[in-house]
Short mmCIF file of C-alpha atoms in Angstrom, two decimals:
data_model
loop_
_atom_site.label_atom_id
_atom_site.label_comp_id
_atom_site.label_asym_id
_atom_site.label_seq_id
_atom_site.Cartn_x
_atom_site.Cartn_y
_atom_site.Cartn_z
CA MET A 1 -176.33 -88.99 -60.88
CA ASP A 2 -174.21 -86.25 -59.35
CA SER A 3 -170.44 -86.09 -59.73
CA ALA A 4 -169.61 -87.09 -56.15
CA GLU A 5 -171.89 -90.12 -56.32
CA TYR A 6 -170.42 -91.13 -59.68
CA GLU A 7 -166.88 -90.81 -58.34
CA ARG A 8 -167.76 -92.97 -55.28
CA LYS A 9 -169.22 -95.65 -57.53
CA THR A 10 -166.26 -95.56 -59.88
CA ALA A 11 -163.84 -95.81 -56.97
CA ALA A 12 -165.64 -98.95 -55.81
CA ARG A 13 -164.98 -100.46 -59.25
CA PHE A 14 -161.25 -99.85 -58.82
CA ALA A 15 -160.95 -102.94 -56.64
CA THR A 16 -162.16 -105.18 -59.48
CA PHE A 17 -159.06 -104.23 -61.46
CA ASP A 18 -156.55 -104.19 -58.59
CA GLN A 19 -156.23 -107.99 -58.61
CA ASP A 20 -153.34 -108.14 -56.14
CA GLY A 21 -154.73 -105.48 -53.79
CA ASN A 22 -151.56 -103.37 -53.77
CA GLY A 23 -153.40 -100.08 -54.21
CA TYR A 24 -152.83 -99.52 -57.90
CA ILE A 25 -153.66 -101.11 -61.24
CA ASP A 26 -150.78 -102.17 -63.43
CA ARG A 27 -149.92 -104.59 -66.21
CA GLU A 28 -149.42 -107.40 -63.68
CA ASP A 29 -153.04 -107.13 -62.56
CA PHE A 30 -154.18 -107.82 -66.11
CA SER A 31 -151.69 -110.67 -66.55
CA ALA A 32 -152.82 -112.18 -63.23
CA ALA A 33 -156.44 -112.03 -64.36
CA ALA A 34 -155.53 -113.78 -67.62
CA ALA A 35 -153.55 -116.49 -65.79
CA ALA A 36 -156.42 -117.10 -63.36
CA LEU A 37 -158.92 -117.42 -66.20
CA LEU A 38 -156.69 -119.85 -68.07
CA ALA A 39 -156.35 -121.98 -64.94
CA GLU A 40 -160.13 -121.92 -64.37
CA PHE A 41 -160.83 -123.15 -67.88
CA GLY A 42 -157.89 -125.58 -68.05
CA THR A 43 -156.21 -123.82 -70.96
CA LYS A 44 -152.47 -123.54 -71.52
CA ALA A 45 -150.89 -120.09 -71.82
CA ARG A 46 -149.07 -121.10 -75.01
CA SER A 47 -152.25 -122.21 -76.78
CA ASP A 48 -153.97 -119.95 -79.31
CA LYS A 49 -156.66 -119.08 -76.77
CA GLY A 50 -154.08 -118.45 -74.08
CA GLN A 51 -152.03 -116.15 -76.29
CA ALA A 52 -155.16 -114.30 -77.40
CA LEU A 53 -156.15 -113.80 -73.77
CA TYR A 54 -152.73 -112.41 -72.80
CA MET A 55 -152.72 -110.13 -75.85
CA GLY A 56 -156.24 -108.96 -74.99
CA ALA A 57 -155.18 -108.33 -71.39
CA GLU A 58 -152.23 -106.26 -72.64
CA ALA A 59 -154.48 -104.27 -74.97
CA PHE A 60 -156.90 -103.66 -72.12
CA TRP A 61 -154.04 -102.51 -69.89
CA GLN A 62 -152.74 -100.17 -72.60
CA GLY A 63 -156.22 -98.70 -73.05
CA MET A 64 -156.63 -98.29 -69.30
CA ALA A 65 -153.23 -96.65 -68.97
CA GLY A 66 -154.02 -94.36 -71.89
CA ILE A 67 -157.21 -93.21 -70.20
CA ALA A 68 -156.07 -92.94 -66.62
CA ASP A 69 -152.27 -93.03 -66.10
CA VAL A 70 -151.79 -89.29 -65.86
CA ASP A 71 -148.21 -89.32 -64.56
CA GLY A 72 -147.00 -92.03 -66.98
CA ASP A 73 -145.55 -94.30 -64.28
CA GLN A 74 -147.27 -97.40 -65.75
CA ARG A 75 -149.49 -97.64 -62.67
CA VAL A 76 -153.02 -96.36 -62.24
CA THR A 77 -153.78 -95.19 -58.73
CA ARG A 78 -157.29 -95.11 -57.33
CA GLU A 79 -157.34 -91.33 -57.81
CA GLU A 80 -156.13 -91.58 -61.42
CA PHE A 81 -158.73 -94.27 -62.10
CA VAL A 82 -161.56 -92.22 -60.64
CA THR A 83 -160.46 -89.02 -62.37
CA GLY A 84 -159.66 -90.65 -65.73
CA ALA A 85 -162.68 -92.92 -65.83
CA VAL A 86 -165.11 -90.23 -64.73
CA LYS A 87 -163.92 -87.77 -67.37
CA ARG A 88 -163.85 -90.28 -70.23
CA LEU A 89 -167.07 -92.05 -69.31
CA ARG A 90 -168.98 -88.82 -69.03
CA ASP A 91 -167.80 -88.01 -72.57
CA ASN A 92 -168.60 -91.44 -74.01
CA PRO A 93 -169.83 -94.24 -71.71
CA LYS A 94 -169.18 -96.97 -74.27
CA ARG A 95 -165.54 -95.99 -74.80
CA PHE A 96 -164.37 -97.84 -71.71
CA ALA A 97 -166.13 -101.00 -72.88
CA GLU A 98 -164.45 -100.64 -76.25
CA ILE A 99 -160.94 -100.64 -74.77
CA ALA A 100 -161.90 -103.89 -73.08
CA ARG A 101 -163.16 -105.51 -76.31
CA PRO A 102 -159.96 -107.47 -77.20
CA PHE A 103 -159.80 -108.93 -73.70
CA LEU A 104 -163.52 -109.67 -73.54
CA HIS A 105 -163.40 -111.23 -77.01
CA ALA A 106 -160.61 -113.56 -75.85
CA VAL A 107 -162.46 -114.36 -72.61
CA ILE A 108 -165.54 -115.28 -74.63
CA ALA A 109 -163.50 -117.57 -76.88
CA LEU A 110 -162.04 -119.20 -73.77
CA ALA A 111 -165.34 -119.62 -71.94
CA ALA A 112 -167.62 -120.36 -74.91
CA GLU A 113 -166.80 -124.06 -74.88
CA GLY A 114 -167.24 -124.41 -78.62
CA LYS A 115 -170.35 -122.24 -78.88
CA SER A 116 -169.66 -119.63 -81.53
CA ALA A 117 -172.64 -117.42 -80.69
CA GLY A 118 -171.68 -116.61 -77.11
CA VAL A 119 -171.12 -117.78 -73.56
CA ALA A 120 -173.51 -119.73 -71.36
CA PRO A 121 -174.50 -117.88 -68.19
CA GLN A 122 -172.81 -120.59 -66.09
CA ALA A 123 -169.48 -119.97 -67.86
CA ALA A 124 -169.90 -116.20 -67.49
CA GLU A 125 -170.50 -116.75 -63.76
CA ARG A 126 -167.21 -118.68 -63.54
CA VAL A 127 -165.39 -115.84 -65.29
CA LEU A 128 -166.86 -113.25 -62.94
CA ARG A 129 -165.96 -115.30 -59.85
CA VAL A 130 -162.37 -115.67 -61.06
CA LEU A 131 -162.19 -111.91 -61.55
CA GLY A 132 -163.24 -111.33 -57.95
CA VAL A 133 -167.01 -110.92 -58.06
CA GLU A 134 -168.78 -112.58 -55.12
CA SER A 135 -170.44 -115.86 -56.03
CA GLY A 136 -174.07 -114.80 -55.46
CA ILE A 137 -173.59 -111.54 -57.32
CA ALA A 138 -171.72 -113.29 -60.16
CA GLY A 139 -174.68 -115.60 -60.76
CA ARG A 140 -177.19 -112.74 -60.80
CA VAL A 141 -175.04 -110.66 -63.13
CA ALA A 142 -174.44 -113.55 -65.53
CA GLY A 143 -178.16 -114.30 -65.63
CA ALA A 144 -179.02 -110.66 -66.25
CA LEU A 145 -176.58 -110.41 -69.17
CA GLU A 146 -178.52 -113.02 -71.16
CA THR A 147 -181.24 -110.71 -72.46
CA ASP A 148 -182.58 -112.40 -75.59
CA ASP A 149 -183.57 -115.82 -74.18
CA ASP A 150 -181.28 -117.83 -76.48
CA GLY A 151 -179.33 -119.27 -73.54
CA LEU A 152 -176.09 -117.51 -74.50
CA ILE A 153 -174.53 -114.16 -73.73
CA SER A 154 -173.17 -112.48 -76.85
CA GLU A 155 -170.14 -110.20 -77.04
CA ASP A 156 -172.43 -107.21 -77.58
CA GLN A 157 -174.47 -108.13 -74.49
CA ILE A 158 -171.27 -108.42 -72.46
CA LEU A 159 -169.96 -105.09 -73.74
CA ALA A 160 -173.28 -103.39 -72.98
CA GLY A 161 -173.24 -104.87 -69.48
CA PHE A 162 -169.63 -103.80 -68.98
CA ALA A 163 -170.41 -100.22 -69.99
CA ALA A 164 -173.51 -100.20 -67.77
CA TYR A 165 -171.46 -101.47 -64.83
CA TYR A 166 -169.37 -98.31 -64.98
CA THR A 167 -172.27 -95.94 -65.59
CA THR A 168 -175.00 -97.18 -63.22
CA ALA A 169 -176.30 -94.73 -60.66
CA VAL A 170 -175.98 -96.98 -57.64
CA PRO A 171 -172.42 -97.48 -56.32
CA ASP A 172 -172.94 -101.07 -55.22
CA THR A 173 -174.94 -102.30 -58.21
CA PRO A 174 -173.07 -105.11 -60.01
#
């Protein structure tokens, strides 16, 4: 994929992080995502799972800021996101997924409903919808993440899907 195409696709992904639609990604976007997930799964913020989710969201934000917040203002603009993500992902496509690992790990614990091996596709679909993915797309993506026919999506499958989401050739591919 050429650089311009990759930058267009990456820019489209910006909106998935800008939870409040204010034109930049900041710590509040990650906290809002955590709060929405806790509400969806009926979990209290002060519970172990709730605290793990907020800590994972903060770690994800710190990783994102470290990659993309060029001017250090604790906000990632669309341009910073595109420039930072493109450079880092071209160097190592799995790196971005790795900064998300603490958050994704906590999301899995929240959505796993007692299953230690992973998340059911239906729970993954709920997570994706809460994070702003359209319902029909969320269902297809969740189904596609379950690749080994055991009925659950593992953390490694989620991380691989997350990395692929940011490195696919087609801008609108979920």
